[in-house]
Every structure is written in C-alpha cells, then in structure tokens.
Coordinates of C-alpha atoms in Angstrom, one line a residue:
M1250 CA -30.6 4.5 -26.6
T1251 CA -28.6 4.7 -29.8
P1252 CA -30.8 4.7 -32.8
P1253 CA -30.7 1.7 -35.3
L1254 CA -27.9 1.7 -37.8
A1255 CA -28.8 4.4 -40.2
L1256 CA -27.7 7.3 -42.3
P1257 CA -24.3 8.3 -40.7
R1258 CA -24.5 12.1 -40.3
P1259 CA -23.1 13.1 -36.9
V1260 CA -24.9 15.9 -35.1
T1261 CA -24.5 17.5 -31.8
V1262 CA -26.3 15.7 -28.9
G1263 CA -29.8 17.0 -28.5
A1264 CA -29.9 18.8 -31.8
A1265 CA -33.2 18.7 -33.8
L1266 CA -33.0 16.8 -37.1
S1267 CA -35.1 18.3 -39.8
S1268 CA -34.9 15.4 -42.1
A1269 CA -36.2 12.9 -39.5
A1270 CA -39.3 12.4 -41.6
L1271 CA -37.3 11.2 -44.5
I1272 CA -34.9 8.7 -42.9
A1273 CA -34.5 6.3 -40.1
G1274 CA -33.0 7.2 -36.7
V1275 CA -29.7 9.0 -36.9
A1276 CA -27.0 8.3 -34.4
A1277 CA -26.4 11.5 -32.3
F1278 CA -23.0 12.3 -30.8
P1279 CA -20.6 15.2 -30.7
S1280 CA -19.0 15.3 -34.1
A1281 CA -15.7 16.7 -32.9
A1282 CA -15.2 13.6 -30.8
L1283 CA -15.1 11.3 -33.8
A1284 CA -13.7 13.6 -36.5
Q1285 CA -10.2 13.2 -37.7
E1286 CA -8.4 11.0 -35.3
E1287 CA -8.0 7.4 -36.6
W1288 CA -9.4 4.8 -34.2
D1289 CA -8.7 1.1 -33.8
L1290 CA -12.2 -0.2 -34.5
Y1291 CA -11.3 -3.6 -33.2
A1292 CA -10.5 -2.1 -29.8
E1293 CA -13.5 0.3 -29.9
N1294 CA -15.8 -2.6 -30.6
A1295 CA -14.0 -5.2 -28.5
W1296 CA -17.2 -6.0 -26.5
A1297 CA -19.0 -7.3 -29.6
I1298 CA -16.0 -9.3 -30.9
D1299 CA -15.5 -10.8 -27.4
Q1300 CA -19.2 -11.6 -27.1
V1301 CA -19.1 -14.0 -30.0
N1302 CA -15.6 -15.3 -29.1
A1303 CA -14.3 -14.4 -32.6
E1304 CA -10.8 -13.5 -31.5
D1305 CA -10.4 -16.9 -29.9
V1306 CA -10.1 -18.5 -33.4
W1307 CA -8.0 -15.9 -35.1
A1308 CA -4.9 -17.9 -34.5
T1309 CA -6.6 -20.6 -36.6
T1310 CA -8.3 -18.5 -39.2
K1311 CA -9.4 -14.9 -39.7
G1312 CA -11.7 -15.8 -42.6
E1313 CA -9.1 -15.7 -45.3
G1314 CA -10.3 -17.2 -48.6
M1315 CA -14.0 -16.7 -47.8
T1316 CA -16.1 -14.2 -49.7
V1317 CA -19.0 -12.5 -47.9
A1318 CA -21.5 -10.7 -50.1
V1319 CA -23.2 -7.7 -48.5
V1320 CA -26.3 -6.9 -50.5
D1321 CA -27.0 -3.3 -49.4
T1322 CA -26.0 0.3 -50.2
G1323 CA -22.5 -0.4 -51.4
I1324 CA -19.2 0.1 -49.5
A1325 CA -17.0 3.1 -49.2
E1326 CA -14.1 3.4 -51.7
E1327 CA -12.1 5.4 -49.2
H1328 CA -11.7 5.0 -45.5
P1329 CA -8.6 4.3 -43.2
F1330 CA -10.3 1.2 -41.8
L1331 CA -10.7 -0.3 -45.3
E1332 CA -7.2 0.4 -46.5
D1333 CA -5.8 -3.1 -45.7
K1334 CA -9.0 -5.0 -46.2
N1335 CA -9.9 -7.4 -49.0
I1336 CA -12.7 -5.6 -50.9
L1337 CA -13.8 -6.6 -54.4
D1338 CA -15.2 -4.3 -56.9
G1339 CA -18.7 -5.9 -56.7
E1340 CA -21.6 -4.7 -58.7
S1341 CA -24.2 -2.0 -58.6
F1342 CA -27.8 -2.4 -59.5
V1343 CA -28.6 1.2 -58.8
L1344 CA -28.7 3.0 -62.1
S1345 CA -29.7 6.5 -60.8
E1346 CA -26.3 7.3 -59.4
E1347 CA -22.7 6.4 -60.0
D1348 CA -22.7 2.9 -61.3
S1349 CA -20.3 1.4 -58.8
A1350 CA -20.7 -0.8 -55.7
R1351 CA -17.7 1.1 -54.2
F1352 CA -19.8 4.1 -53.8
D1353 CA -21.9 4.5 -50.6
T1354 CA -23.4 7.9 -49.9
D1355 CA -25.4 6.4 -47.0
G1356 CA -23.0 4.4 -44.9
H1357 CA -25.3 1.5 -44.1
G1358 CA -23.6 -1.0 -46.4
T1359 CA -20.2 0.2 -45.3
G1360 CA -21.2 -0.3 -41.6
V1361 CA -22.5 -3.8 -42.2
S1362 CA -19.4 -4.7 -44.2
A1363 CA -17.3 -3.4 -41.3
A1364 CA -19.3 -5.6 -38.9
V1365 CA -18.4 -8.6 -41.0
L1366 CA -14.7 -7.7 -40.8
Y1367 CA -15.0 -7.1 -37.0
A1368 CA -15.5 -10.9 -36.7
A1369 CA -13.5 -12.1 -39.7
P1370 CA -10.8 -9.5 -40.4
E1371 CA -9.3 -11.3 -43.4
A1372 CA -12.5 -12.3 -45.1
T1373 CA -13.2 -10.8 -48.6
V1374 CA -16.2 -8.5 -48.9
L1375 CA -18.2 -8.5 -52.1
P1376 CA -20.3 -5.4 -52.2
V1377 CA -23.6 -5.6 -54.1
R1378 CA -25.3 -2.2 -54.3
V1379 CA -29.1 -2.5 -54.6
Y1380 CA -30.1 0.7 -52.6
P1381 CA -28.7 4.2 -53.1
T1382 CA -29.7 5.9 -49.8
T1383 CA -31.7 5.5 -46.7
A1384 CA -34.5 7.7 -48.0
D1385 CA -34.8 5.6 -51.2
I1386 CA -35.3 2.4 -49.1
G1387 CA -37.8 4.1 -46.9
F1388 CA -39.8 5.2 -50.0
S1389 CA -39.8 1.7 -51.5
T1390 CA -43.1 -0.1 -51.7
G1391 CA -41.5 -3.5 -51.6
A1392 CA -38.4 -5.5 -52.6
G1393 CA -38.0 -5.1 -56.3
Q1394 CA -36.2 -6.7 -59.3
N1395 CA -32.9 -5.0 -58.7
R1396 CA -32.8 -6.6 -55.2
F1397 CA -33.5 -10.0 -56.7
D1398 CA -30.9 -9.5 -59.4
G1399 CA -28.4 -8.4 -56.8
I1400 CA -28.9 -11.5 -54.8
R1401 CA -28.6 -13.7 -57.9
W1402 CA -25.5 -11.9 -59.1
A1403 CA -23.8 -12.4 -55.7
A1404 CA -24.6 -16.1 -55.9
D1405 CA -23.1 -16.4 -59.3
N1406 CA -19.9 -14.4 -58.5
G1407 CA -18.2 -16.2 -55.7
A1408 CA -20.1 -15.6 -52.5
N1409 CA -19.6 -18.2 -49.8
V1410 CA -21.8 -16.2 -47.3
M1411 CA -24.4 -13.6 -48.1
V1412 CA -25.7 -10.9 -45.7
I1413 CA -29.0 -9.2 -46.5
P1414 CA -29.3 -6.4 -43.9
W1415 CA -32.6 -4.9 -44.9
I1416 CA -36.2 -6.0 -44.5
E1417 CA -39.5 -6.1 -46.3
V1418 CA -42.5 -5.7 -44.0
M1419 CA -45.7 -7.3 -45.4
A1420 CA -49.0 -5.6 -44.5
G1421 CA -52.7 -6.3 -45.2
E1422 CA -54.4 -9.6 -45.7
D1423 CA -52.1 -10.9 -48.4
R1424 CA -48.7 -11.3 -46.8
E1425 CA -47.1 -13.6 -49.3
P1426 CA -43.7 -12.4 -50.6
A1427 CA -43.1 -12.1 -54.3
P1428 CA -42.3 -15.4 -55.9
E1429 CA -39.3 -13.8 -57.4
F1430 CA -38.0 -12.9 -54.0
L1431 CA -38.3 -16.5 -52.7
E1432 CA -36.7 -17.8 -55.9
A1433 CA -33.7 -15.4 -55.7
V1434 CA -33.0 -16.4 -52.1
Q1435 CA -33.5 -20.1 -52.9
Y1436 CA -31.1 -19.7 -55.8
A1437 CA -28.4 -18.5 -53.4
I1438 CA -29.0 -21.3 -51.0
D1439 CA -29.0 -23.9 -53.9
K1440 CA -25.6 -22.4 -54.9
D1441 CA -24.2 -23.5 -51.5
I1442 CA -24.3 -20.1 -49.9
V1443 CA -25.0 -19.4 -46.2
V1444 CA -27.7 -16.7 -46.4
I1445 CA -28.1 -14.4 -43.4
A1446 CA -30.7 -11.6 -42.8
G1447 CA -31.3 -9.0 -40.1
G1448 CA -34.5 -9.8 -38.2
G1449 CA -35.7 -6.2 -37.6
N1450 CA -35.6 -3.4 -35.1
D1451 CA -39.2 -3.1 -34.3
P1452 CA -40.7 -5.0 -31.3
E1453 CA -44.2 -3.9 -32.4
L1454 CA -44.1 -5.9 -35.6
D1455 CA -46.3 -8.9 -35.4
Q1456 CA -44.1 -11.1 -37.6
V1457 CA -40.5 -11.4 -38.6
P1458 CA -40.1 -9.6 -41.9
N1459 CA -38.7 -10.9 -45.2
P1460 CA -36.2 -12.3 -46.1
A1461 CA -35.4 -13.2 -42.5
S1462 CA -38.7 -15.1 -42.4
F1463 CA -37.8 -17.3 -45.3
P1464 CA -37.0 -21.0 -44.4
G1465 CA -33.3 -21.7 -45.0
V1466 CA -32.2 -18.2 -44.0
I1467 CA -30.4 -17.4 -40.8
A1468 CA -32.6 -14.8 -39.3
V1469 CA -30.6 -12.7 -36.8
S1470 CA -31.8 -10.9 -33.7
G1471 CA -29.7 -8.8 -31.4
T1472 CA -28.1 -8.9 -28.0
D1473 CA -27.1 -6.0 -25.8
K1474 CA -23.7 -5.5 -24.2
D1475 CA -24.6 -7.8 -21.3
G1476 CA -25.5 -10.6 -23.7
N1477 CA -29.3 -10.3 -23.1
A1478 CA -31.9 -9.8 -25.8
W1479 CA -31.7 -6.3 -27.3
S1480 CA -34.8 -4.3 -26.4
M1481 CA -35.6 -3.3 -30.0
N1482 CA -35.6 -6.8 -31.5
T1483 CA -38.4 -8.0 -33.7
T1484 CA -39.2 -11.4 -32.4
G1485 CA -40.8 -14.6 -33.6
P1486 CA -40.4 -18.3 -34.2
E1487 CA -38.3 -17.6 -37.4
I1488 CA -35.4 -16.1 -35.5
V1489 CA -32.4 -18.5 -35.7
L1490 CA -29.4 -16.8 -34.1
A1491 CA -28.5 -13.7 -32.2
G1492 CA -25.5 -11.4 -32.6
P1493 CA -24.3 -8.2 -31.0
A1494 CA -26.7 -5.3 -31.8
D1495 CA -25.9 -2.8 -29.1
T1496 CA -24.0 0.5 -29.9
M1497 CA -20.9 0.0 -32.0
I1498 CA -18.7 2.4 -34.0
F1499 CA -18.5 2.2 -37.7
P1500 CA -16.6 3.9 -40.5
I1501 CA -18.3 6.8 -42.4
P1502 CA -17.7 6.8 -46.2
Q1503 CA -15.3 9.5 -47.2
I1504 CA -17.0 11.0 -50.3
V1505 CA -16.1 14.7 -50.6
S1506 CA -13.4 15.9 -48.3
F1507 CA -13.2 19.4 -47.0
G1508 CA -10.7 18.4 -44.4
E1509 CA -13.3 18.2 -41.6
E1510 CA -15.2 15.0 -42.5
D1511 CA -16.0 12.7 -39.6
L1512 CA -14.5 9.3 -39.8
Y1513 CA -16.9 7.3 -37.7
F1514 CA -20.4 7.1 -36.5
Q1515 CA -22.1 5.0 -33.8
A1516 CA -25.3 3.0 -34.1
A1517 CA -27.1 -0.1 -33.1
G1518 CA -29.3 -2.7 -34.8
T1519 CA -29.7 -6.2 -36.2
S1520 CA -28.0 -5.0 -39.4
A1521 CA -24.8 -5.0 -37.5
A1522 CA -25.7 -8.2 -35.8
S1523 CA -26.3 -9.9 -39.2
G1524 CA -22.9 -8.7 -40.3
I1525 CA -21.1 -10.1 -37.3
V1526 CA -22.9 -13.5 -37.8
G1527 CA -21.8 -13.3 -41.4
G1528 CA -18.3 -12.9 -40.2
A1529 CA -18.7 -15.9 -37.9
A1530 CA -20.0 -18.0 -40.8
A1531 CA -16.9 -17.0 -42.8
L1532 CA -14.7 -18.2 -40.0
V1533 CA -16.4 -21.6 -39.9
R1534 CA -16.2 -22.0 -43.7
A1535 CA -12.5 -21.0 -43.7
A1536 CA -11.7 -23.4 -40.9
H1537 CA -13.7 -26.2 -42.5
P1538 CA -13.4 -25.8 -46.3
D1539 CA -14.8 -29.3 -46.8
L1540 CA -18.2 -28.4 -45.3
D1541 CA -21.1 -27.3 -47.4
A1542 CA -23.4 -24.4 -46.4
S1543 CA -25.9 -26.7 -44.7
N1544 CA -23.3 -28.1 -42.4
V1545 CA -21.9 -24.6 -41.7
I1546 CA -25.4 -23.6 -40.6
Q1547 CA -25.7 -26.8 -38.5
R1548 CA -22.5 -25.9 -36.7
L1549 CA -23.6 -22.4 -36.0
I1550 CA -27.0 -23.3 -34.6
T1551 CA -25.9 -26.4 -32.6
T1552 CA -23.0 -24.5 -30.9
A1553 CA -24.9 -21.3 -30.2
D1554 CA -25.1 -20.2 -26.6
D1555 CA -28.7 -20.5 -25.5
G1556 CA -28.1 -19.8 -21.8
G1557 CA -29.9 -23.1 -21.0
Q1558 CA -33.1 -21.7 -22.5
G1559 CA -33.3 -23.7 -25.6
R1560 CA -34.7 -22.0 -28.8
T1561 CA -36.6 -18.8 -28.1
E1562 CA -38.5 -16.3 -30.2
E1563 CA -36.1 -13.6 -28.9
L1564 CA -32.7 -15.2 -29.6
G1565 CA -33.4 -18.3 -31.7
F1566 CA -31.0 -21.0 -30.9
G1567 CA -28.9 -18.5 -29.0
L1568 CA -26.0 -16.1 -29.3
V1569 CA -23.6 -17.2 -32.0
D1570 CA -20.3 -18.6 -30.7
A1571 CA -17.7 -18.5 -33.4
A1572 CA -15.1 -20.4 -31.4
A1573 CA -17.4 -23.2 -30.5
A1574 CA -18.7 -23.4 -34.1
V1575 CA -15.1 -23.7 -35.4
T1576 CA -13.7 -26.1 -32.8
A1577 CA -16.6 -28.4 -31.9
T1578 CA -15.9 -32.1 -32.7
D1579 CA -19.3 -33.6 -32.0
V1580 CA -21.6 -31.8 -34.4
E1581 CA -23.8 -34.2 -36.3
T1582 CA -23.6 -33.8 -40.1
V1583 CA -26.7 -33.1 -42.2
A1584 CA -27.7 -33.9 -45.7
E1585 CA -29.8 -30.8 -46.2
N1586 CA -30.3 -27.3 -44.9
P1587 CA -31.5 -27.7 -41.3
L1588 CA -33.6 -24.6 -41.6
G1589 CA -35.5 -25.8 -44.7
Y1590 CA -35.8 -24.0 -48.1
P1591 CA -37.7 -20.9 -49.3
M1592 CA -39.4 -22.9 -52.0
G1593 CA -39.9 -26.1 -50.0
E1594 CA -37.0 -28.3 -51.2
A1595 CA -33.4 -28.3 -52.2
G1596 CA -32.8 -27.5 -55.9
A1597 CA -36.2 -25.9 -56.4
S1598 CA -34.6 -22.9 -58.1
G1599 CA -32.9 -25.1 -60.7
A1600 CA -29.4 -24.1 -59.5
S1601 CA -26.8 -26.3 -58.0
P1602 CA -23.3 -25.7 -56.4
D1603 CA -21.8 -27.5 -59.4
E1604 CA -23.1 -25.1 -62.0
E1605 CA -20.5 -22.9 -63.7
P1606 CA -21.2 -19.3 -62.6
G1607 CA -22.6 -16.9 -65.2
S1608 CA -19.7 -14.5 -64.5
E1609 CA -16.8 -14.2 -62.1
A1610 CA -16.2 -11.5 -59.5
S1611 CA -13.0 -9.6 -59.9
E1612 CA -10.3 -11.4 -58.0
E1613 CA -8.3 -8.1 -57.7
V1614 CA -8.5 -6.7 -54.3
V1615 CA -9.0 -2.9 -54.5
S1616 CA -6.4 -0.7 -53.0
T1617 CA -8.6 1.9 -51.3
S1618 CA -6.2 4.7 -51.5
D1619 CA -5.5 4.1 -55.3
A1620 CA -9.2 3.6 -56.0
A1621 CA -10.0 6.9 -54.2
A1622 CA -7.6 8.8 -56.4
D1623 CA -9.1 7.2 -59.6
N1624 CA -12.6 8.0 -58.4
A1625 CA -11.7 11.6 -57.7
A1626 CA -10.4 11.9 -61.3
D1627 CA -13.4 10.2 -62.8
S1628 CA -16.1 11.9 -60.9
G1629 CA -14.7 15.4 -60.6
S1630 CA -14.8 15.2 -56.8
G1631 CA -13.1 18.6 -56.4
L1632 CA -16.5 20.1 -55.6
T1633 CA -16.5 23.5 -53.8
P1634 CA -18.3 23.7 -50.5
I1635 CA -21.0 25.9 -52.1
M1636 CA -21.6 23.3 -54.9
A1637 CA -21.8 20.5 -52.3
V1638 CA -24.3 22.4 -50.2
A1639 CA -26.4 23.1 -53.3
V1640 CA -26.4 19.5 -54.3
A1641 CA -27.4 18.4 -50.8
L1642 CA -30.3 20.9 -50.8
L1643 CA -31.6 19.7 -54.1
L1644 CA -31.5 16.1 -53.0
V1645 CA -33.4 16.9 -49.8
A1646 CA -36.0 18.9 -51.8
A1647 CA -36.4 16.0 -54.3
A1648 CA -36.7 13.6 -51.4
V1649 CA -39.5 15.7 -49.9
V1650 CA -41.4 15.8 -53.2
V1651 CA -41.1 12.0 -53.6
W1652 CA -42.2 11.5 -50.0
L1653 CA -45.3 13.7 -50.5
V1654 CA -46.2 11.7 -53.6
L1655 CA -45.7 8.3 -52.1
R1656 CA -47.4 9.1 -48.9
S1657 CA -50.6 8.9 -50.8
R1658 CA -49.8 5.3 -51.5
S1659 CA -49.9 4.3 -47.9
R1660 CA -52.2 1.4 -48.6
S1661 CA -49.5 -0.5 -50.4
K1662 CA -49.3 -4.0 -49.0
A1663 CA -45.6 -4.1 -48.6
R1664 CA -42.8 -1.7 -47.7
V1665 CA -39.1 -2.1 -47.2
Q1666 CA -37.8 -0.8 -43.9
P1667 CA -34.3 0.5 -44.2
W1668 CA -32.2 -0.3 -41.1
Q1669 CA -32.4 -3.3 -38.9

C-alpha cells in the first residue's frame, strides 16, 4: 500500500528510512523511474479525474475565475507541471524560513494544489503557508495562531474555495477545539467560502479530527481505484463527501537543482481527496457564478454518488460527481449552509460576504520560470552539493533534538497529524 501523502523523498523500494521517526510515511519507488522525464500528470492520474467525472464538464468550464486557497506548506515556485497554471503569490505565516508561500520544502502543499488542478485545470491556486515541513507539523501540539491567521487571510483575499488538508486530533477528556479555531473557520464560511478538509488517514481514530469535524465544513474521506471506500479512511458521522485517495502521482518542488532531482512522487491519502473535491467545488462555482457557497455545497452533496447506500460514515453522501453537480437541474436551493456552522449560526463570526476585504490578493499570476530565476538570485540557491548535505544534516539533527524534547510532552491534549 502506498503511504499517505507525505514528505516527497523518493527512495529505492525496500530501503530502510532512518528518519521514519520524524515524519509520516514516505512514498517508496525507484527514483530513476520518475526522475527527469516530464510526465503528463493528467494522463498519469486519469483514473482519479475520471472517477469524479471532472473532464466531462471541461468543455463548459475548467474552473477559470475561481480561486482555491490551499492552507498548507506552500506551493513550489518551480516545476514543469506548474508552468502554465494560475498561481498567486499567496502569503506565508511561517516566520522561521523564507517568508514566501511560493516556497515548499516539503511537497505536501504542492501535492494538494496539484490535486485541485487535476479536477479544475484553470482554477487559480492561492497558497497560504502555515507549516514549514512534515516534521514541524508532527511536532505540533495543536493548531495554533498562525493556522487561524492563515485561514482568515485566505478568506479576506479572494478565496472562493478553501482546502485545509491537515488535521488536529483531540485527545483526553476535554476534546473541545480552541474557540479561535472554530471562529476562524466560521469566518471563512461567513465570507461565502466553501471550506473543505481532509478527514484523516487513520481508521483507528475514534472520531473525525478537526477541522473536518466542524459543522459547515465538507469533511472528505477517500475512495480506492475501484470507487470503494479507501482502507485507511478515518470514519464517522461527520464525513460529508468522498474523493479519490488511492495512489496518485504529484510534482516534487524543485528547490536546489544538481541536475538529478526527481520531478514526481507517488502517494495516497485524504489530503489528495480534499484537493480534488476542492477542484470540483471550483468547477461548480465557475459554472454557476450566481450561487453562494451554501448552494454550491448543496449541489455537491445532493448529486454525489452514494451507490444506493444513502449517507454512510465511510463515504458521507457519496463520491463527489463534478459533472452531476455542474449540470443537475433539479437541485433544491437552500437559504443557509446545509451542513450547519462551526459556531452554531450564520454570521456568528461577525463577517459577511459583503464586507470589504482587509487586503487583496495579488492578481498577477506568477510565471514559474521567471519566479524561479528571481528566487535563485534572492536566496543564493547556487549551493554546492557539500553545503546542501551539511544543511540537510543540521536540519535532521535539530529535528531529532526537538523530537526528544517534545516527546516528554506526550500528555498534551491535542496534536496535529501531518498528512491525511
């Protein structure tokens, strides 16, 4: 089984991974197989695109004009797959590294953004960087202020759809999420944004984690290549929709090139599923610009393919069907979010769709090749292999120290799990 979408460092099949204690599962495959040859990721991931019937509506819309915020580890500034895509500058809330959302040393945010574009190739991606690396997420003791600020910033800067592909797992007797977390997500919903979250990759969890568990959020579980429930799903009554979660191929950020960097990695998980559902939501909003977020959600849930089972804890209302959601003519309209609200009622955050945003996202679409050249000049990316190895060793050593320190805090009531 392919490990959940995680740190994209290709290794030879069967090789031992010394950093396994620090990160989530790493996809294993022969690195030479996915190295320098450029692949058509739409062809490579055709099973997932076909499963949600996305291509069936591309003659009508490919998501143009819709902005999908991906609140995660940023998105690569340079990769062949991204060269002709609509990517905004976004915003970084990670102050410990390069202060840019177009900087992803991990690959998770890049992978989720790619999943959005697999379903909606002409949607605009708004990267909001709230995590630097897999290890940092794994060491977190709960969703913090930078995550909340990132969600709010995306809501104020043009997002029509928001994908939150990470989870907070509550433990202990007090399982209530931070009020600030609820309020940030409510704020986005009150700003007329379709909010989507991965449901988790751990079938042993006894509840769907945050923010997928919040009312009003589309909690996404996964399907395998046959359209059945993915074996690693976290399940529960909060699951709303399902999307493809089985093995797909994603772009690896090109950070420092020595001429042998791999271009792709393969992984699985509900992070990818949430990205594809986010793309489907963008298709619906692009095809029906008069609809508010509540009625976009209504279309997605009422047209999902439930296989005749009705709503279940494994797949929610069913597998998202982009074509049906776009073309259905008999969907009943709603006055409020059919999934409810994190804080109990519409407008509880004090925000409204009619408010003037606090700031505007850059409307300039980044040319990946030009941005890469600028980034190389700014960051001094002409590192020698020796320097790069030294930096990597220092980062691993630091991560080990932090892990040893934080392991003693294992009684913390909440933790953020990195990849779903």
